[in-house]
Amino acid sequence: MSALNDGSSSPRSQHASRCFEDLLESIIVDVASECHRIARLGLDRNLEEEEEELRLSAQARVADPGSSGESNSKNVVDIFGQTHPAIASETFNCMNCGRPVTAGRFAPHLEKCMGKGRKACTKATRSSTIARNRHSRGSPVTVYAPYSNATNSNRVPNGTTAGEEYTDYTFEEP
Amino acid sequence: MRASINRPPTPDPDEEPEKELTLQEMINIKLIESGEKEKLMELLRERLIECGWRDEMKALCRAYARKKGRNNVTVDDLVHVITPKGRASVPDSVKAELLQRIRSFLTSVPL
């Protein structure tokens, strides 16, 4: 048996590679088509939420310097002699969705981004849940079934370096 | 009609293709007919979902849609956005597994 890379220029390997690229191309078109659908139908509420969050964080920042006063609790000095604004205004990137987020708005952002309850949870898991279920069950599954994925999500990818843990478990939060 | 009844049918210029199938096309046909292509697709899809590849591609699409405005994207745009990164970021193990299966299919089928 020749090694994996040995026959890479042999006609058989070339045909195999062509077949693989063919398959991959179909899958790419699938993904693109689905994302196109999500974008055009406005199913991904995150698309417009970012502006909403920016607006809210801008409001929060504006509200702060507007309330000054000597014995105002907001201007209390801590033991290191530092004052902190009431609403944290530092910006960083959310580790879940990668978007720039204001610290003071992080908790509400996480709620929407990771899925707190019914609405966010089901809409966010819909496509990956259905896709997972379709491929492993072969039967139509209702949307409200994130917990029946237990058997699927325990599968560990073989030696792949790509996955960060949470991408498999993202929407499994009870 | 006295003319030869056995006259071969007039060659129709549209009807040629049958004898000119390339080997690649024949392979493709065999893959589809035997149902193996479908199985390979499912396998590849499953592996790519497991390793997070699909989520990465969807994130790329979302970022692009956000930039361009969600009503201005076309499927074509998204395909062009995903394809280079997509092809490059398939994990080696997944690719090896699929190639292995394809190759063993090719050896098992008379060509």
PDB file of C-alpha atoms in Angstrom:
ATOM      1  CA  MET A   1       0.000   0.000   0.000  1.00  0.00           C
ATOM      2  CA  SER A   2       1.545   3.321  -0.929  1.00  0.00           C
ATOM      3  CA  ALA A   3       1.699   6.014   1.687  1.00  0.00           C
ATOM      4  CA  LEU A   4      -0.764   8.824   1.731  1.00  0.00           C
ATOM      5  CA  ASN A   5       1.413  11.364  -0.005  1.00  0.00           C
ATOM      6  CA  ASP A   6       3.219   8.992  -2.245  1.00  0.00           C
ATOM      7  CA  GLY A   7       0.588   8.709  -4.904  1.00  0.00           C
ATOM      8  CA  SER A   8      -0.481  12.306  -4.900  1.00  0.00           C
ATOM      9  CA  SER A   9       0.294  12.708  -8.536  1.00  0.00           C
ATOM     10  CA  SER A  10      -0.983   9.343  -9.626  1.00  0.00           C
ATOM     11  CA  PRO A  11      -4.140   9.457 -11.711  1.00  0.00           C
ATOM     12  CA  ARG A  12      -6.130   7.651  -9.060  1.00  0.00           C
ATOM     13  CA  SER A  13      -5.215  10.182  -6.415  1.00  0.00           C
ATOM     14  CA  GLN A  14      -5.947  12.986  -8.779  1.00  0.00           C
ATOM     15  CA  HIS A  15      -9.394  11.621  -9.402  1.00  0.00           C
ATOM     16  CA  ALA A  16      -9.914  11.201  -5.705  1.00  0.00           C
ATOM     17  CA  SER A  17      -8.873  14.780  -5.097  1.00  0.00           C
ATOM     18  CA  ARG A  18     -11.207  16.021  -7.764  1.00  0.00           C
ATOM     19  CA  CYS A  19     -14.059  14.110  -6.203  1.00  0.00           C
ATOM     20  CA  PHE A  20     -13.233  15.559  -2.822  1.00  0.00           C
ATOM     21  CA  GLU A  21     -13.119  19.089  -4.152  1.00  0.00           C
ATOM     22  CA  ASP A  22     -16.431  18.489  -5.837  1.00  0.00           C
ATOM     23  CA  LEU A  23     -18.008  17.430  -2.557  1.00  0.00           C
ATOM     24  CA  LEU A  24     -16.470  20.334  -0.707  1.00  0.00           C
ATOM     25  CA  GLU A  25     -17.727  22.795  -3.287  1.00  0.00           C
ATOM     26  CA  SER A  26     -21.267  21.506  -2.901  1.00  0.00           C
ATOM     27  CA  ILE A  27     -21.065  21.895   0.822  1.00  0.00           C
ATOM     28  CA  ILE A  28     -19.669  25.402   0.510  1.00  0.00           C
ATOM     29  CA  VAL A  29     -22.554  26.374  -1.725  1.00  0.00           C
ATOM     30  CA  ASP A  30     -24.946  24.856   0.824  1.00  0.00           C
ATOM     31  CA  VAL A  31     -23.510  26.922   3.639  1.00  0.00           C
ATOM     32  CA  ALA A  32     -23.455  30.080   1.530  1.00  0.00           C
ATOM     33  CA  SER A  33     -27.054  29.528   0.498  1.00  0.00           C
ATOM     34  CA  GLU A  34     -28.188  29.041   4.063  1.00  0.00           C
ATOM     35  CA  CYS A  35     -26.353  32.118   5.287  1.00  0.00           C
ATOM     36  CA  HIS A  36     -27.796  34.101   2.443  1.00  0.00           C
ATOM     37  CA  ARG A  37     -31.244  33.016   3.473  1.00  0.00           C
ATOM     38  CA  ILE A  38     -30.631  33.913   7.090  1.00  0.00           C
ATOM     39  CA  ALA A  39     -29.285  37.309   6.132  1.00  0.00           C
ATOM     40  CA  ARG A  40     -32.091  38.185   3.740  1.00  0.00           C
ATOM     41  CA  LEU A  41     -34.873  36.962   5.966  1.00  0.00           C
ATOM     42  CA  GLY A  42     -33.431  38.780   8.930  1.00  0.00           C
ATOM     43  CA  LEU A  43     -33.325  35.619  10.977  1.00  0.00           C
ATOM     44  CA  ASP A  44     -30.057  36.504  12.562  1.00  0.00           C
ATOM     45  CA  ARG A  45     -31.075  39.193  14.986  1.00  0.00           C
ATOM     46  CA  ASN A  46     -27.462  39.809  15.785  1.00  0.00           C
ATOM     47  CA  LEU A  47     -27.046  41.558  12.482  1.00  0.00           C
ATOM     48  CA  GLU A  48     -28.905  44.611  13.597  1.00  0.00           C
ATOM     49  CA  GLU A  49     -28.322  44.257  17.274  1.00  0.00           C
ATOM     50  CA  GLU A  50     -24.851  45.620  17.051  1.00  0.00           C
ATOM     51  CA  GLU A  51     -26.149  49.053  16.182  1.00  0.00           C
ATOM     52  CA  GLU A  52     -28.573  48.819  19.043  1.00  0.00           C
ATOM     53  CA  GLU A  53     -25.771  47.949  21.401  1.00  0.00           C
ATOM     54  CA  LEU A  54     -23.576  50.733  20.173  1.00  0.00           C
ATOM     55  CA  ARG A  55     -26.407  53.153  20.683  1.00  0.00           C
ATOM     56  CA  LEU A  56     -27.079  51.926  24.186  1.00  0.00           C
ATOM     57  CA  SER A  57     -23.463  52.052  25.180  1.00  0.00           C
ATOM     58  CA  ALA A  58     -23.188  55.546  23.792  1.00  0.00           C
ATOM     59  CA  GLN A  59     -26.165  56.523  25.899  1.00  0.00           C
ATOM     60  CA  ALA A  60     -24.614  54.952  28.930  1.00  0.00           C
ATOM     61  CA  ARG A  61     -21.434  56.860  28.420  1.00  0.00           C
ATOM     62  CA  VAL A  62     -23.260  60.123  27.970  1.00  0.00           C
ATOM     63  CA  ALA A  63     -25.290  59.621  31.105  1.00  0.00           C
ATOM     64  CA  ASP A  64     -22.238  59.403  33.256  1.00  0.00           C
ATOM     65  CA  PRO A  65     -20.535  62.821  33.096  1.00  0.00           C
ATOM     66  CA  GLY A  66     -23.981  64.397  33.229  1.00  0.00           C
ATOM     67  CA  SER A  67     -24.316  63.623  36.922  1.00  0.00           C
ATOM     68  CA  SER A  68     -21.593  65.299  38.879  1.00  0.00           C
ATOM     69  CA  GLY A  69     -21.783  66.350  42.481  1.00  0.00           C
ATOM     70  CA  GLU A  70     -19.365  66.411  45.325  1.00  0.00           C
ATOM     71  CA  SER A  71     -20.762  63.718  47.490  1.00  0.00           C
ATOM     72  CA  ASN A  72     -22.124  61.846  44.581  1.00  0.00           C
ATOM     73  CA  SER A  73     -21.673  58.142  45.082  1.00  0.00           C
ATOM     74  CA  LYS A  74     -20.318  57.833  41.616  1.00  0.00           C
ATOM     75  CA  ASN A  75     -17.293  59.949  42.382  1.00  0.00           C
ATOM     76  CA  VAL A  76     -16.298  58.030  45.442  1.00  0.00           C
ATOM     77  CA  VAL A  77     -12.612  57.348  45.598  1.00  0.00           C
ATOM     78  CA  ASP A  78     -11.432  53.843  46.300  1.00  0.00           C
ATOM     79  CA  ILE A  79      -8.477  52.850  48.470  1.00  0.00           C
ATOM     80  CA  PHE A  80      -6.046  53.343  45.642  1.00  0.00           C
ATOM     81  CA  GLY A  81      -7.311  56.805  45.030  1.00  0.00           C
ATOM     82  CA  GLN A  82      -9.027  55.900  41.771  1.00  0.00           C
ATOM     83  CA  THR A  83     -12.484  56.828  40.685  1.00  0.00           C
ATOM     84  CA  HIS A  84     -14.494  54.635  38.423  1.00  0.00           C
ATOM     85  CA  PRO A  85     -17.316  55.677  36.172  1.00  0.00           C
ATOM     86  CA  ALA A  86     -20.595  54.113  37.210  1.00  0.00           C
ATOM     87  CA  ILE A  87     -20.951  52.398  33.892  1.00  0.00           C
ATOM     88  CA  ALA A  88     -17.853  50.634  32.633  1.00  0.00           C
ATOM     89  CA  SER A  89     -17.056  52.043  29.235  1.00  0.00           C
ATOM     90  CA  GLU A  90     -14.077  50.018  28.183  1.00  0.00           C
ATOM     91  CA  THR A  91     -14.529  48.112  24.951  1.00  0.00           C
ATOM     92  CA  PHE A  92     -13.329  44.608  24.235  1.00  0.00           C
ATOM     93  CA  ASN A  93     -14.284  41.754  21.968  1.00  0.00           C
ATOM     94  CA  CYS A  94     -16.851  39.197  23.040  1.00  0.00           C
ATOM     95  CA  MET A  95     -15.228  35.764  23.096  1.00  0.00           C
ATOM     96  CA  ASN A  96     -18.392  34.137  21.875  1.00  0.00           C
ATOM     97  CA  CYS A  97     -19.316  36.104  18.796  1.00  0.00           C
ATOM     98  CA  GLY A  98     -16.176  38.181  18.404  1.00  0.00           C
ATOM     99  CA  ARG A  99     -17.905  41.524  18.281  1.00  0.00           C
ATOM    100  CA  PRO A 100     -16.715  44.689  20.014  1.00  0.00           C
ATOM    101  CA  VAL A 101     -18.719  45.145  23.173  1.00  0.00           C
ATOM    102  CA  THR A 102     -18.845  47.754  25.897  1.00  0.00           C
ATOM    103  CA  ALA A 103     -18.067  46.301  29.300  1.00  0.00           C
ATOM    104  CA  GLY A 104     -21.115  47.864  30.887  1.00  0.00           C
ATOM    105  CA  ARG A 105     -23.318  46.219  28.287  1.00  0.00           C
ATOM    106  CA  PHE A 106     -21.608  42.860  28.404  1.00  0.00           C
ATOM    107  CA  ALA A 107     -24.146  40.995  30.515  1.00  0.00           C
ATOM    108  CA  PRO A 108     -27.152  41.830  28.334  1.00  0.00           C
ATOM    109  CA  HIS A 109     -25.032  41.167  25.293  1.00  0.00           C
ATOM    110  CA  LEU A 110     -24.099  37.723  26.563  1.00  0.00           C
ATOM    111  CA  GLU A 111     -27.717  36.956  27.199  1.00  0.00           C
ATOM    112  CA  LYS A 112     -28.563  37.514  23.599  1.00  0.00           C
ATOM    113  CA  CYS A 113     -25.373  36.147  22.233  1.00  0.00           C
ATOM    114  CA  MET A 114     -25.345  32.879  24.148  1.00  0.00           C
ATOM    115  CA  GLY A 115     -29.065  32.379  24.486  1.00  0.00           C
ATOM    116  CA  LYS A 116     -30.631  32.860  27.881  1.00  0.00           C
ATOM    117  CA  GLY A 117     -34.095  31.471  27.587  1.00  0.00           C
ATOM    118  CA  ARG A 118     -36.558  30.367  24.975  1.00  0.00           C
ATOM    119  CA  LYS A 119     -36.320  32.936  22.267  1.00  0.00           C
ATOM    120  CA  ALA A 120     -32.604  33.437  21.857  1.00  0.00           C
ATOM    121  CA  CYS A 121     -31.847  29.802  22.602  1.00  0.00           C
ATOM    122  CA  THR A 122     -34.152  28.310  19.990  1.00  0.00           C
ATOM    123  CA  LYS A 123     -33.492  30.794  17.236  1.00  0.00           C
ATOM    124  CA  ALA A 124     -29.757  30.512  17.637  1.00  0.00           C
ATOM    125  CA  THR A 125     -29.643  26.748  17.804  1.00  0.00           C
ATOM    126  CA  ARG A 126     -32.176  26.211  15.088  1.00  0.00           C
ATOM    127  CA  SER A 127     -29.873  25.699  12.129  1.00  0.00           C
ATOM    128  CA  SER A 128     -27.101  23.795  13.863  1.00  0.00           C
ATOM    129  CA  THR A 129     -29.573  21.686  15.843  1.00  0.00           C
ATOM    130  CA  ILE A 130     -31.584  20.787  12.809  1.00  0.00           C
ATOM    131  CA  ALA A 131     -28.486  20.091  10.786  1.00  0.00           C
ATOM    132  CA  ARG A 132     -27.073  17.872  13.494  1.00  0.00           C
ATOM    133  CA  ASN A 133     -30.313  16.026  13.984  1.00  0.00           C
ATOM    134  CA  ARG A 134     -30.932  15.609  10.322  1.00  0.00           C
ATOM    135  CA  HIS A 135     -27.624  13.945   9.801  1.00  0.00           C
ATOM    136  CA  SER A 136     -27.643  11.652  12.747  1.00  0.00           C
ATOM    137  CA  ARG A 137     -31.308  10.803  13.150  1.00  0.00           C
ATOM    138  CA  GLY A 138     -32.613  10.914   9.671  1.00  0.00           C
ATOM    139  CA  SER A 139     -35.997  12.099  10.842  1.00  0.00           C
ATOM    140  CA  PRO A 140     -37.491  15.560  11.191  1.00  0.00           C
ATOM    141  CA  VAL A 141     -36.957  17.020  14.622  1.00  0.00           C
ATOM    142  CA  THR A 142     -38.750  19.905  16.177  1.00  0.00           C
ATOM    143  CA  VAL A 143     -36.923  23.082  16.951  1.00  0.00           C
ATOM    144  CA  TYR A 144     -37.242  22.828  20.714  1.00  0.00           C
ATOM    145  CA  ALA A 145     -34.838  19.966  21.139  1.00  0.00           C
ATOM    146  CA  PRO A 146     -31.454  21.288  22.129  1.00  0.00           C
ATOM    147  CA  TYR A 147     -31.166  18.817  24.987  1.00  0.00           C
ATOM    148  CA  SER A 148     -31.729  15.744  22.910  1.00  0.00           C
ATOM    149  CA  ASN A 149     -28.370  16.427  21.342  1.00  0.00           C
ATOM    150  CA  ALA A 150     -26.581  14.840  24.254  1.00  0.00           C
ATOM    151  CA  THR A 151     -25.526  11.776  22.271  1.00  0.00           C
ATOM    152  CA  ASN A 152     -24.257  13.815  19.338  1.00  0.00           C
ATOM    153  CA  SER A 153     -22.384  16.476  21.128  1.00  0.00           C
ATOM    154  CA  ASN A 154     -20.327  14.013  23.112  1.00  0.00           C
ATOM    155  CA  ARG A 155     -18.584  12.899  20.005  1.00  0.00           C
ATOM    156  CA  VAL A 156     -15.005  14.090  20.095  1.00  0.00           C
ATOM    157  CA  PRO A 157     -13.409  15.158  16.839  1.00  0.00           C
ATOM    158  CA  ASN A 158     -10.467  12.967  15.965  1.00  0.00           C
ATOM    159  CA  GLY A 159      -7.246  14.789  16.461  1.00  0.00           C
ATOM    160  CA  THR A 160      -8.440  17.974  14.889  1.00  0.00           C
ATOM    161  CA  THR A 161      -6.832  21.071  16.110  1.00  0.00           C
ATOM    162  CA  ALA A 162      -9.439  23.430  14.852  1.00  0.00           C
ATOM    163  CA  GLY A 163     -12.117  23.101  17.476  1.00  0.00           C
ATOM    164  CA  GLU A 164     -12.358  25.170  20.545  1.00  0.00           C
ATOM    165  CA  GLU A 165     -14.440  23.369  23.117  1.00  0.00           C
ATOM    166  CA  TYR A 166     -17.290  25.766  23.197  1.00  0.00           C
ATOM    167  CA  THR A 167     -18.203  25.590  19.572  1.00  0.00           C
ATOM    168  CA  ASP A 168     -19.563  22.124  20.182  1.00  0.00           C
ATOM    169  CA  TYR A 169     -21.401  23.068  23.324  1.00  0.00           C
ATOM    170  CA  THR A 170     -22.326  26.614  22.621  1.00  0.00           C
ATOM    171  CA  PHE A 171     -26.039  26.312  22.928  1.00  0.00           C
ATOM    172  CA  GLU A 172     -26.228  23.587  25.487  1.00  0.00           C
ATOM    173  CA  GLU A 173     -26.681  25.890  28.438  1.00  0.00           C
ATOM    174  CA  PRO A 174     -29.615  24.685  30.556  1.00  0.00           C
TER     175      PRO A 174
ATOM    176  CA  MET B   1     -39.724   2.451 -50.748  1.00  0.00           C
ATOM    177  CA  ARG B   2     -36.998   0.589 -52.496  1.00  0.00           C
ATOM    178  CA  ALA B   3     -34.096   2.189 -50.768  1.00  0.00           C
ATOM    179  CA  SER B   4     -32.229   0.023 -48.394  1.00  0.00           C
ATOM    180  CA  ILE B   5     -34.228  -0.732 -45.278  1.00  0.00           C
ATOM    181  CA  ASN B   6     -31.038  -1.268 -43.468  1.00  0.00           C
ATOM    182  CA  ARG B   7     -29.694   2.152 -43.987  1.00  0.00           C
ATOM    183  CA  PRO B   8     -28.143   3.325 -40.757  1.00  0.00           C
ATOM    184  CA  PRO B   9     -29.990   6.197 -39.148  1.00  0.00           C
ATOM    185  CA  THR B  10     -28.886   9.636 -40.131  1.00  0.00           C
ATOM    186  CA  PRO B  11     -26.400  10.770 -37.555  1.00  0.00           C
ATOM    187  CA  ASP B  12     -27.956  13.535 -35.591  1.00  0.00           C
ATOM    188  CA  PRO B  13     -25.383  16.205 -34.789  1.00  0.00           C
ATOM    189  CA  ASP B  14     -26.901  16.680 -31.373  1.00  0.00           C
ATOM    190  CA  GLU B  15     -26.521  13.107 -30.341  1.00  0.00           C
ATOM    191  CA  GLU B  16     -22.784  12.624 -30.217  1.00  0.00           C
ATOM    192  CA  PRO B  17     -21.733  12.909 -26.566  1.00  0.00           C
ATOM    193  CA  GLU B  18     -22.276   9.273 -25.519  1.00  0.00           C
ATOM    194  CA  LYS B  19     -18.893   7.962 -26.476  1.00  0.00           C
ATOM    195  CA  GLU B  20     -16.863  10.882 -25.162  1.00  0.00           C
ATOM    196  CA  LEU B  21     -17.229  10.586 -21.405  1.00  0.00           C
ATOM    197  CA  THR B  22     -14.015  11.347 -19.613  1.00  0.00           C
ATOM    198  CA  LEU B  23     -12.804   9.053 -16.927  1.00  0.00           C
ATOM    199  CA  GLN B  24     -13.644  11.654 -14.348  1.00  0.00           C
ATOM    200  CA  GLU B  25     -17.202  11.824 -15.559  1.00  0.00           C
ATOM    201  CA  MET B  26     -17.512   8.076 -15.462  1.00  0.00           C
ATOM    202  CA  ILE B  27     -16.232   8.040 -11.940  1.00  0.00           C
ATOM    203  CA  ASN B  28     -18.776  10.638 -11.012  1.00  0.00           C
ATOM    204  CA  ILE B  29     -21.578   8.636 -12.546  1.00  0.00           C
ATOM    205  CA  LYS B  30     -20.499   5.495 -10.727  1.00  0.00           C
ATOM    206  CA  LEU B  31     -20.342   7.417  -7.484  1.00  0.00           C
ATOM    207  CA  ILE B  32     -23.846   8.705  -7.910  1.00  0.00           C
ATOM    208  CA  GLU B  33     -25.367   5.471  -9.157  1.00  0.00           C
ATOM    209  CA  SER B  34     -23.985   3.410  -6.344  1.00  0.00           C
ATOM    210  CA  GLY B  35     -25.163   5.881  -3.755  1.00  0.00           C
ATOM    211  CA  GLU B  36     -21.657   6.389  -2.538  1.00  0.00           C
ATOM    212  CA  LYS B  37     -21.595  10.066  -3.384  1.00  0.00           C
ATOM    213  CA  GLU B  38     -24.521  10.702  -1.116  1.00  0.00           C
ATOM    214  CA  LYS B  39     -22.844   8.833   1.712  1.00  0.00           C
ATOM    215  CA  LEU B  40     -19.596  10.697   1.207  1.00  0.00           C
ATOM    216  CA  MET B  41     -21.438  14.016   1.250  1.00  0.00           C
ATOM    217  CA  GLU B  42     -23.142  13.133   4.496  1.00  0.00           C
ATOM    218  CA  LEU B  43     -19.895  12.010   6.016  1.00  0.00           C
ATOM    219  CA  LEU B  44     -18.077  15.157   4.973  1.00  0.00           C
ATOM    220  CA  ARG B  45     -20.888  17.372   6.171  1.00  0.00           C
ATOM    221  CA  GLU B  46     -20.928  15.659   9.534  1.00  0.00           C
ATOM    222  CA  ARG B  47     -17.182  15.931   9.995  1.00  0.00           C
ATOM    223  CA  LEU B  48     -17.148  19.575   9.046  1.00  0.00           C
ATOM    224  CA  ILE B  49     -19.906  20.363  11.494  1.00  0.00           C
ATOM    225  CA  GLU B  50     -18.177  18.476  14.296  1.00  0.00           C
ATOM    226  CA  CYS B  51     -14.918  20.292  13.905  1.00  0.00           C
ATOM    227  CA  GLY B  52     -16.526  23.706  13.806  1.00  0.00           C
ATOM    228  CA  TRP B  53     -15.711  24.421  10.197  1.00  0.00           C
ATOM    229  CA  ARG B  54     -19.305  25.144   9.351  1.00  0.00           C
ATOM    230  CA  ASP B  55     -19.635  27.602  12.223  1.00  0.00           C
ATOM    231  CA  GLU B  56     -16.499  29.394  11.084  1.00  0.00           C
ATOM    232  CA  MET B  57     -17.884  29.753   7.601  1.00  0.00           C
ATOM    233  CA  LYS B  58     -21.193  31.014   8.944  1.00  0.00           C
ATOM    234  CA  ALA B  59     -19.365  33.568  11.057  1.00  0.00           C
ATOM    235  CA  LEU B  60     -17.538  34.782   7.972  1.00  0.00           C
ATOM    236  CA  CYS B  61     -20.828  35.127   6.160  1.00  0.00           C
ATOM    237  CA  ARG B  62     -22.415  36.981   9.034  1.00  0.00           C
ATOM    238  CA  ALA B  63     -19.519  39.407   9.233  1.00  0.00           C
ATOM    239  CA  TYR B  64     -19.718  40.004   5.526  1.00  0.00           C
ATOM    240  CA  ALA B  65     -23.467  40.516   5.632  1.00  0.00           C
ATOM    241  CA  ARG B  66     -23.082  42.976   8.465  1.00  0.00           C
ATOM    242  CA  LYS B  67     -20.548  44.953   6.528  1.00  0.00           C
ATOM    243  CA  LYS B  68     -22.331  44.974   3.254  1.00  0.00           C
ATOM    244  CA  GLY B  69     -25.813  45.345   4.603  1.00  0.00           C
ATOM    245  CA  ARG B  70     -27.925  42.237   4.864  1.00  0.00           C
ATOM    246  CA  ASN B  71     -30.073  42.963   1.865  1.00  0.00           C
ATOM    247  CA  ASN B  72     -27.162  43.529  -0.432  1.00  0.00           C
ATOM    248  CA  VAL B  73     -25.573  40.110  -0.296  1.00  0.00           C
ATOM    249  CA  THR B  74     -25.928  37.504  -2.981  1.00  0.00           C
ATOM    250  CA  VAL B  75     -25.260  33.775  -2.756  1.00  0.00           C
ATOM    251  CA  ASP B  76     -22.464  34.306  -5.220  1.00  0.00           C
ATOM    252  CA  ASP B  77     -20.825  36.888  -2.962  1.00  0.00           C
ATOM    253  CA  LEU B  78     -20.950  34.536  -0.031  1.00  0.00           C
ATOM    254  CA  VAL B  79     -19.535  31.656  -2.036  1.00  0.00           C
ATOM    255  CA  HIS B  80     -16.613  33.858  -3.030  1.00  0.00           C
ATOM    256  CA  VAL B  81     -16.149  34.955   0.542  1.00  0.00           C
ATOM    257  CA  ILE B  82     -16.074  31.458   1.941  1.00  0.00           C
ATOM    258  CA  THR B  83     -14.325  29.458  -0.736  1.00  0.00           C
ATOM    259  CA  PRO B  84     -10.658  30.331  -0.232  1.00  0.00           C
ATOM    260  CA  LYS B  85     -10.774  30.132   3.546  1.00  0.00           C
ATOM    261  CA  GLY B  86     -13.067  27.138   3.374  1.00  0.00           C
ATOM    262  CA  ARG B  87     -10.798  25.107   1.165  1.00  0.00           C
ATOM    263  CA  ALA B  88      -7.771  25.929   3.269  1.00  0.00           C
ATOM    264  CA  SER B  89      -9.259  25.266   6.656  1.00  0.00           C
ATOM    265  CA  VAL B  90     -10.559  21.743   6.217  1.00  0.00           C
ATOM    266  CA  PRO B  91      -8.738  19.731   8.892  1.00  0.00           C
ATOM    267  CA  ASP B  92      -6.183  17.319   7.514  1.00  0.00           C
ATOM    268  CA  SER B  93      -7.720  14.358   9.275  1.00  0.00           C
ATOM    269  CA  VAL B  94     -11.085  15.020   7.675  1.00  0.00           C
ATOM    270  CA  LYS B  95      -9.555  15.373   4.259  1.00  0.00           C
ATOM    271  CA  ALA B  96      -7.522  12.211   4.724  1.00  0.00           C
ATOM    272  CA  GLU B  97     -10.536  10.247   5.817  1.00  0.00           C
ATOM    273  CA  LEU B  98     -12.566  11.296   2.823  1.00  0.00           C
ATOM    274  CA  LEU B  99      -9.767  10.717   0.360  1.00  0.00           C
ATOM    275  CA  GLN B 100      -9.227   7.280   1.821  1.00  0.00           C
ATOM    276  CA  ARG B 101     -12.841   6.363   1.308  1.00  0.00           C
ATOM    277  CA  ILE B 102     -12.912   7.720  -2.197  1.00  0.00           C
ATOM    278  CA  ARG B 103      -9.785   5.850  -3.110  1.00  0.00           C
ATOM    279  CA  SER B 104     -11.071   2.564  -1.797  1.00  0.00           C
ATOM    280  CA  PHE B 105     -14.259   3.129  -3.734  1.00  0.00           C
ATOM    281  CA  LEU B 106     -12.216   3.688  -6.857  1.00  0.00           C
ATOM    282  CA  THR B 107     -10.314   0.466  -6.377  1.00  0.00           C
ATOM    283  CA  SER B 108     -13.471  -1.512  -5.766  1.00  0.00           C
ATOM    284  CA  VAL B 109     -15.169  -0.359  -8.918  1.00  0.00           C
ATOM    285  CA  PRO B 110     -14.221  -1.668 -12.351  1.00  0.00           C
ATOM    286  CA  LEU B 111     -13.256   1.261 -14.546  1.00  0.00           C
TER     287      LEU B 111
END
